[in-house]
Coordinates of C-alpha atoms in Angstrom, one line a residue:
X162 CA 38.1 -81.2 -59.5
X163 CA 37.0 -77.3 -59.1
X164 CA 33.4 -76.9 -59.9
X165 CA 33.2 -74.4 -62.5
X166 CA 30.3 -71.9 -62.7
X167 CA 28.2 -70.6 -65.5
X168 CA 28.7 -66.9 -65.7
X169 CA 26.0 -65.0 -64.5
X170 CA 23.6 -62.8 -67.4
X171 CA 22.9 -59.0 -67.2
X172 CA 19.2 -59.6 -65.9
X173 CA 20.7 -61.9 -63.4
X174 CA 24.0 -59.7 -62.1
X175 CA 21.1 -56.8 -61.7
X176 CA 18.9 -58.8 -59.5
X177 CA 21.3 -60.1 -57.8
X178 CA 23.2 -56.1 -57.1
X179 CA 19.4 -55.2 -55.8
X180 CA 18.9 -58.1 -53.4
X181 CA 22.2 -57.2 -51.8
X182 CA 21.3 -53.4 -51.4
X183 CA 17.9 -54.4 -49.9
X184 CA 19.7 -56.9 -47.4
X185 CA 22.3 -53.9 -46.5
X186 CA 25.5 -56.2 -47.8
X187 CA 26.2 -53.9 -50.5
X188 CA 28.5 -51.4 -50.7
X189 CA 28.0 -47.9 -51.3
X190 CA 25.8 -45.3 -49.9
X191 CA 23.5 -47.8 -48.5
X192 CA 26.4 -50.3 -47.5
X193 CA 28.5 -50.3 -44.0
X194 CA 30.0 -47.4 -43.7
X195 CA 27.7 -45.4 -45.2
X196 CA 26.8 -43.6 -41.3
X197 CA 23.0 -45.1 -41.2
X198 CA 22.1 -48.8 -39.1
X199 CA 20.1 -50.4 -41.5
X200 CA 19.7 -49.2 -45.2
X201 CA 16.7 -51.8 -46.2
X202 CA 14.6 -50.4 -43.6
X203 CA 16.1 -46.6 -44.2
X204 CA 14.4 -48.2 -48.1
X205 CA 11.5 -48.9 -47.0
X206 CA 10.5 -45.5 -44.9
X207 CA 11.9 -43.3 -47.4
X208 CA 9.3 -45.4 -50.0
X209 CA 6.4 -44.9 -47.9
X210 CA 7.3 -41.3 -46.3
X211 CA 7.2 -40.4 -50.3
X212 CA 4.1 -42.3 -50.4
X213 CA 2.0 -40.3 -47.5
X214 CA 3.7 -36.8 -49.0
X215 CA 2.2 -37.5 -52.5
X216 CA -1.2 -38.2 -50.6
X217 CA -0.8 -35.0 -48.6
X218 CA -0.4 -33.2 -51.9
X219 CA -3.2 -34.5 -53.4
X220 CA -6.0 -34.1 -50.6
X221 CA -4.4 -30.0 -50.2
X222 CA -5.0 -29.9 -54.2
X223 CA -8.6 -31.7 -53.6
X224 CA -9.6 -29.5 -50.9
X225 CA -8.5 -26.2 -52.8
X226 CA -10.0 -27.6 -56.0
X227 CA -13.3 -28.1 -54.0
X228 CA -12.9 -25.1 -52.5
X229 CA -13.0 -23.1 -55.7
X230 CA -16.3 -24.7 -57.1
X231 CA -17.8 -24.1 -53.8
X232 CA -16.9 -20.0 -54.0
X233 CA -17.5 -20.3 -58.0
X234 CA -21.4 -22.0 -57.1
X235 CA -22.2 -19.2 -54.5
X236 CA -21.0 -16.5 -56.6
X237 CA -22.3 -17.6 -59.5
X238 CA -25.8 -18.5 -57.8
X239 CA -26.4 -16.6 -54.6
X240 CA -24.8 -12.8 -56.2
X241 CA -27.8 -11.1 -57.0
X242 CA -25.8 -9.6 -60.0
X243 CA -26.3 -13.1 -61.8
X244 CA -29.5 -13.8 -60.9
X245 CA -30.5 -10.0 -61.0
X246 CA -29.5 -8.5 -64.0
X247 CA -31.0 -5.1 -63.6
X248 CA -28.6 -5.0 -60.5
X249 CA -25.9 -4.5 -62.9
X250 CA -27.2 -0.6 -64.4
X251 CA -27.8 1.3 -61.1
X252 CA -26.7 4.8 -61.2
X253 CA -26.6 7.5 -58.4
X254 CA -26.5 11.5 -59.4
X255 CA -25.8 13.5 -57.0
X256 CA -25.5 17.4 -57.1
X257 CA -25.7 20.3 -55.0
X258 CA -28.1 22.9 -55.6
X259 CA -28.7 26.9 -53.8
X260 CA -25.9 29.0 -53.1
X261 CA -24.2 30.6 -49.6
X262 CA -24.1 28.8 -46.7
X263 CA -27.5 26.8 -46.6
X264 CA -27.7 24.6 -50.0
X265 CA -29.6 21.3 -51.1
X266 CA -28.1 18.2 -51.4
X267 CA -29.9 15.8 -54.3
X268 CA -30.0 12.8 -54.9
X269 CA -31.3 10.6 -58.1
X270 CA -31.1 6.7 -58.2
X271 CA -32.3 5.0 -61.3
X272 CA -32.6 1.0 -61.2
X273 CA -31.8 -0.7 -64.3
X274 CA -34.3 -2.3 -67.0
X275 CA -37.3 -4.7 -65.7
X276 CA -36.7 -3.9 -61.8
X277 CA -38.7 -5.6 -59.2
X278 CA -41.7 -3.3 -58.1
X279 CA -42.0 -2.5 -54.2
X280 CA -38.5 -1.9 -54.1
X281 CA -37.2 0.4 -51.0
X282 CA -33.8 2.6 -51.5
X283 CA -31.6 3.4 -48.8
X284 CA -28.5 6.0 -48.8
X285 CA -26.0 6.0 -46.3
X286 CA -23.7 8.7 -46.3
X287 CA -20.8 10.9 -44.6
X288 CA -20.8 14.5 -44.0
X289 CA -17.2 16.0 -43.9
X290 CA -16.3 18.2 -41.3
X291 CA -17.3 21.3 -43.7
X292 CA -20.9 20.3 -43.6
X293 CA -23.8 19.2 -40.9
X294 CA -27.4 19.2 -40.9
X295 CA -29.7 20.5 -38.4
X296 CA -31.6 18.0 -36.6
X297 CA -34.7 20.3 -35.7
X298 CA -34.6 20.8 -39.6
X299 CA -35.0 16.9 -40.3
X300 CA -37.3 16.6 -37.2
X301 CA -39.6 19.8 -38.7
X302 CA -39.4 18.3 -42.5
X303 CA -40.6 14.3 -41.4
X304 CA -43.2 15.6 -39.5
X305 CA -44.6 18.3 -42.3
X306 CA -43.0 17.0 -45.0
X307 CA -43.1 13.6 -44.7
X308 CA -39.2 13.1 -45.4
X309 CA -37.4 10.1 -44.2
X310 CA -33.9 11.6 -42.8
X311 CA -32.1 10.3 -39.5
X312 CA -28.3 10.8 -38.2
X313 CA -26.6 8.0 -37.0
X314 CA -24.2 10.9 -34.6
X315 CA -24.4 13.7 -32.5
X316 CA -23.6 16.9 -34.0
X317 CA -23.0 20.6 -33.1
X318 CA -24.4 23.1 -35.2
X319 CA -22.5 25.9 -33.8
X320 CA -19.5 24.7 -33.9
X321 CA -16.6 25.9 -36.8
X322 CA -15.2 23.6 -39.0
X323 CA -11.8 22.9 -37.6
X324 CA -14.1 21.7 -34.2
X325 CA -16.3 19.5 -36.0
X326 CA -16.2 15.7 -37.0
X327 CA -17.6 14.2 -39.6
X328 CA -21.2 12.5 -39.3
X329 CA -23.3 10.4 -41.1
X330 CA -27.2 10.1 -41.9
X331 CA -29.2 8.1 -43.2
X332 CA -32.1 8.8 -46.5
X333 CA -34.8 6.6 -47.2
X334 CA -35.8 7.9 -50.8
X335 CA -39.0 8.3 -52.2
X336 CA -40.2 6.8 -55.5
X337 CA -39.7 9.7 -58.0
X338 CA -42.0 11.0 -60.8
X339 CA -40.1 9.7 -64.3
X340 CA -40.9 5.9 -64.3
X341 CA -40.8 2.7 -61.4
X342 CA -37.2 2.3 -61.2
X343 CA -36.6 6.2 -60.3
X344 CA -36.1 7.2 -57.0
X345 CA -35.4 10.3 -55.5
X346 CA -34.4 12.6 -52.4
X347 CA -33.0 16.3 -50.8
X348 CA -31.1 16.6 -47.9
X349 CA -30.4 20.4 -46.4
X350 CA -27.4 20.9 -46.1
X351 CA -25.4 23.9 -43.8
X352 CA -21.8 25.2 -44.5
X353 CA -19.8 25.6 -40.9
X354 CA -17.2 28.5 -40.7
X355 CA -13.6 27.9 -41.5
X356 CA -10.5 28.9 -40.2
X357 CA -9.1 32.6 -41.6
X358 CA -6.0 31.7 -43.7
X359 CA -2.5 33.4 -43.8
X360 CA -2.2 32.7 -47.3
X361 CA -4.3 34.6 -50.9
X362 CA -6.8 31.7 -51.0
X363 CA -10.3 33.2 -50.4
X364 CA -12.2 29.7 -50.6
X365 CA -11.8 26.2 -49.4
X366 CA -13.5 23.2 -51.0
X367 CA -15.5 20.7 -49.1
X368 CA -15.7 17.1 -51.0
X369 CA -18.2 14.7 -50.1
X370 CA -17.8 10.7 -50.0
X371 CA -19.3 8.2 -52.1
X372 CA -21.9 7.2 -50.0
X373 CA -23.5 3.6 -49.3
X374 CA -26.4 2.2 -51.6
X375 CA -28.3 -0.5 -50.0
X376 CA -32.1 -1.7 -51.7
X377 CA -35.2 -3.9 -50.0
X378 CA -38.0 -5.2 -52.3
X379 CA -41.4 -6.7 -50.6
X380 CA -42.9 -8.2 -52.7
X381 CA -40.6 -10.7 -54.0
X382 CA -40.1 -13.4 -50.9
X383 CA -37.7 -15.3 -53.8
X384 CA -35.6 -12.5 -54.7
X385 CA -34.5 -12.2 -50.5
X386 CA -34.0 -15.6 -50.1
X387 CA -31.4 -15.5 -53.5
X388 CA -29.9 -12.5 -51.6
X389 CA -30.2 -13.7 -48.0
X390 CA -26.1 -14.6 -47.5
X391 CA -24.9 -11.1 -48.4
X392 CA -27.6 -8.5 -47.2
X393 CA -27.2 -6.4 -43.3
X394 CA -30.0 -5.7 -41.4
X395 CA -31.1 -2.0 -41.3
X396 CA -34.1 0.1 -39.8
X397 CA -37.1 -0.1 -42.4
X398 CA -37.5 3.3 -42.0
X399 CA -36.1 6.5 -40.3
X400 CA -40.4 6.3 -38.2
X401 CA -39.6 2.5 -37.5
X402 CA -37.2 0.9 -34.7
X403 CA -37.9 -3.0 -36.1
X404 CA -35.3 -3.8 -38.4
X405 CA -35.4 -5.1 -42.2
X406 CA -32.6 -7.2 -44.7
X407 CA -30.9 -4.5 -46.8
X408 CA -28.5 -5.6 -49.8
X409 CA -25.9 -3.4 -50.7
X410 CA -25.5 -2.7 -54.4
X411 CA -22.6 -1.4 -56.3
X412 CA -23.8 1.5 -58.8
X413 CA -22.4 4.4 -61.5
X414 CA -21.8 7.2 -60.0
X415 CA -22.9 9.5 -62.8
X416 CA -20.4 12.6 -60.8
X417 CA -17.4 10.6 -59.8
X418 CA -16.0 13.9 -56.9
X419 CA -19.2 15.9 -55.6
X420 CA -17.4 19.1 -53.9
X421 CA -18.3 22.9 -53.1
X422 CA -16.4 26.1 -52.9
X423 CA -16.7 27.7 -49.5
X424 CA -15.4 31.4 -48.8
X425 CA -12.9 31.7 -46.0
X426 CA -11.8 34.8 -44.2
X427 CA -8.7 36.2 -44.5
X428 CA -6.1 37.0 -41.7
X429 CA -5.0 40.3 -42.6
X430 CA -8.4 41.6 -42.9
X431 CA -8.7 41.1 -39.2
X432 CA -8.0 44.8 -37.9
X433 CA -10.2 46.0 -40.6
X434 CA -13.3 43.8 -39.4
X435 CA -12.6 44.7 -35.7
X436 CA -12.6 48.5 -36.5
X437 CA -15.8 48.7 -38.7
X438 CA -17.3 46.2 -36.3
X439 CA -17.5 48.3 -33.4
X440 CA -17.7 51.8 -35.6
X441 CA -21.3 50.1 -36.4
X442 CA -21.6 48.9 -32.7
X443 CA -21.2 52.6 -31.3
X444 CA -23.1 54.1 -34.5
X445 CA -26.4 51.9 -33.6
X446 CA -26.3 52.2 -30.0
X447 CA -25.6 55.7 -30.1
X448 CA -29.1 55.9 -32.6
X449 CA -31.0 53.9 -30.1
X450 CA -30.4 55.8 -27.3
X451 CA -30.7 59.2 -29.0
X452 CA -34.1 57.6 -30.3
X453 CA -35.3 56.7 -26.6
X454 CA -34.0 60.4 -25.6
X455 CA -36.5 61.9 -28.0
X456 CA -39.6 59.8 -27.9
X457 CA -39.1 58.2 -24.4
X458 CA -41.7 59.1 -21.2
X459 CA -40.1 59.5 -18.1
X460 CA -41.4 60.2 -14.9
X461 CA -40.5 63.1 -12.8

């Protein structure tokens, strides 16, 4: 007599499909001819591989996570703009003053609101081509004068302007007369010769970079160590060879593009500068000798 069975439930049939696909007898893409040896197992690495890539994921998003506090923290608590406000309302004028060839080249820093006394500026900036200073100048005015003024290059001061480079010096600037937080300093300056032009202009203009700011303060041993991850060591002074910790400091620039008008020669005045040149030349020679014809001894 045939044994009849009980038909199977929904829950049951379902557990039943799954046991077969785990054991590989089901049919399908895990069953036999589905190209891969043993589906359970293919289960089972597929379920953990999943597993390690959702860890990976999550230590990458740890580390950037921890990653950003950690830049947030030493922004927030090591920039001297947050825990120096006054840092914030530096401004640098610059202007040129004198006219011709030889001019003066100012320069006004003013710190913000409650600044730190003992404070030290430094100004690092770059001549253009156009421009140079003359070394037995600087050497004459720090030894009269007092000024602090060195160049960091080697420079030719008879050279034209399309033989030049650009240099750079360095100005330690002296506390100025208005209040604590003012500091001031001039630089002479030369104009070098440019080449004639072919075309109507008569002048060229020589623009000068925004230069470097960079501050010092003594007295406060707290305020260096807030600023001692982001400061470059620097000569204390243009008379000292040890070196000192020197924070740069962004600032207003209260004239944005400091440039001068230089006159150029012109090409096609050329002949006429060649002819009155040696008119003179033969004019005052011919004086001199006429001069030592008249009033000269000679022996007979």
């Amino acid at each position: 007599m045939p044994v009849s069975r009980c038909p199977l439930s929904r829950r049951e049939s379902e557990l039943k499909r799954r046991s077969q696909c785990c054991s590989g007898t089901a049919q399908g893409s895990w069953g036999p001819g589905s190209g891969l040896h043993s589906p359970g197992l293919n289960l089972k690495a597929r379920v953990r591989a999943h597993g390690r890539s959702e860890r990976s994921y999550m230590g990458a998003s740890g580390a950037l996570f921890t990653a950003g506090c950690i830049c947030f923290a030493v922004t927030t608590c090591i920039d001297p703009l947050y825990s120096e406000p006054w840092l914030q309302s530096v401004s640098l004028n610059r202007r040129i003053v004198k006219d011709g060839f030889h001019r003066e080249l100012v320069m006004d820093v003013e710190l913000g609101e409650g600044a730190h006394q003992g404070c030290c500026i430094m100004i690092k900036a770059q001549l253009p081509q156009g421009l140079y200073v003359d070394p037995f100048e600087l050497a004459s005015l720090r030894e009269h004068k007092g000024e602090e003024i060195f160049i960091q290059d080697e420079i030719n001061i008879e050279a034209p302007e399309y033989l030049s480079t650009a240099h750079t010096i360095v100005v330690y600037l002296k506390p100025g007369p208005k209040h604590s937080g003012h500091f001031t300093g001039t630089v002479p300056v030369h104009v070098r010769y440019h080449r004639p032009t072919d075309t109507e202009e008569t002048t060229a203009l020589v623009t000068l970079d925004k230069p470097q700011l960079m501050i010092r303060c003594q007295e406060s041993n707290q305020l260096m160590e807030n600023w001692k991850f982001c400061v470059s060591e620097a000569p204390c002074s243009a008379n000292s060879p040890s070196t000192c910790s020197w924070k740069n400091v962004n600032y207003r620039n209260v004239v944005e593009t400091l440039t001068l008008q230089v006159p150029v020669g012109q090409k096609k005045d050329v002949p006429a500068v060649i002819t009155a040149t040696l008119l003179a030349t033969i004019l005052c020679c011919s004086l001199l000798l006429r001069a030592v014809w008249i009033h000269g001894e000679f022996e007979h």
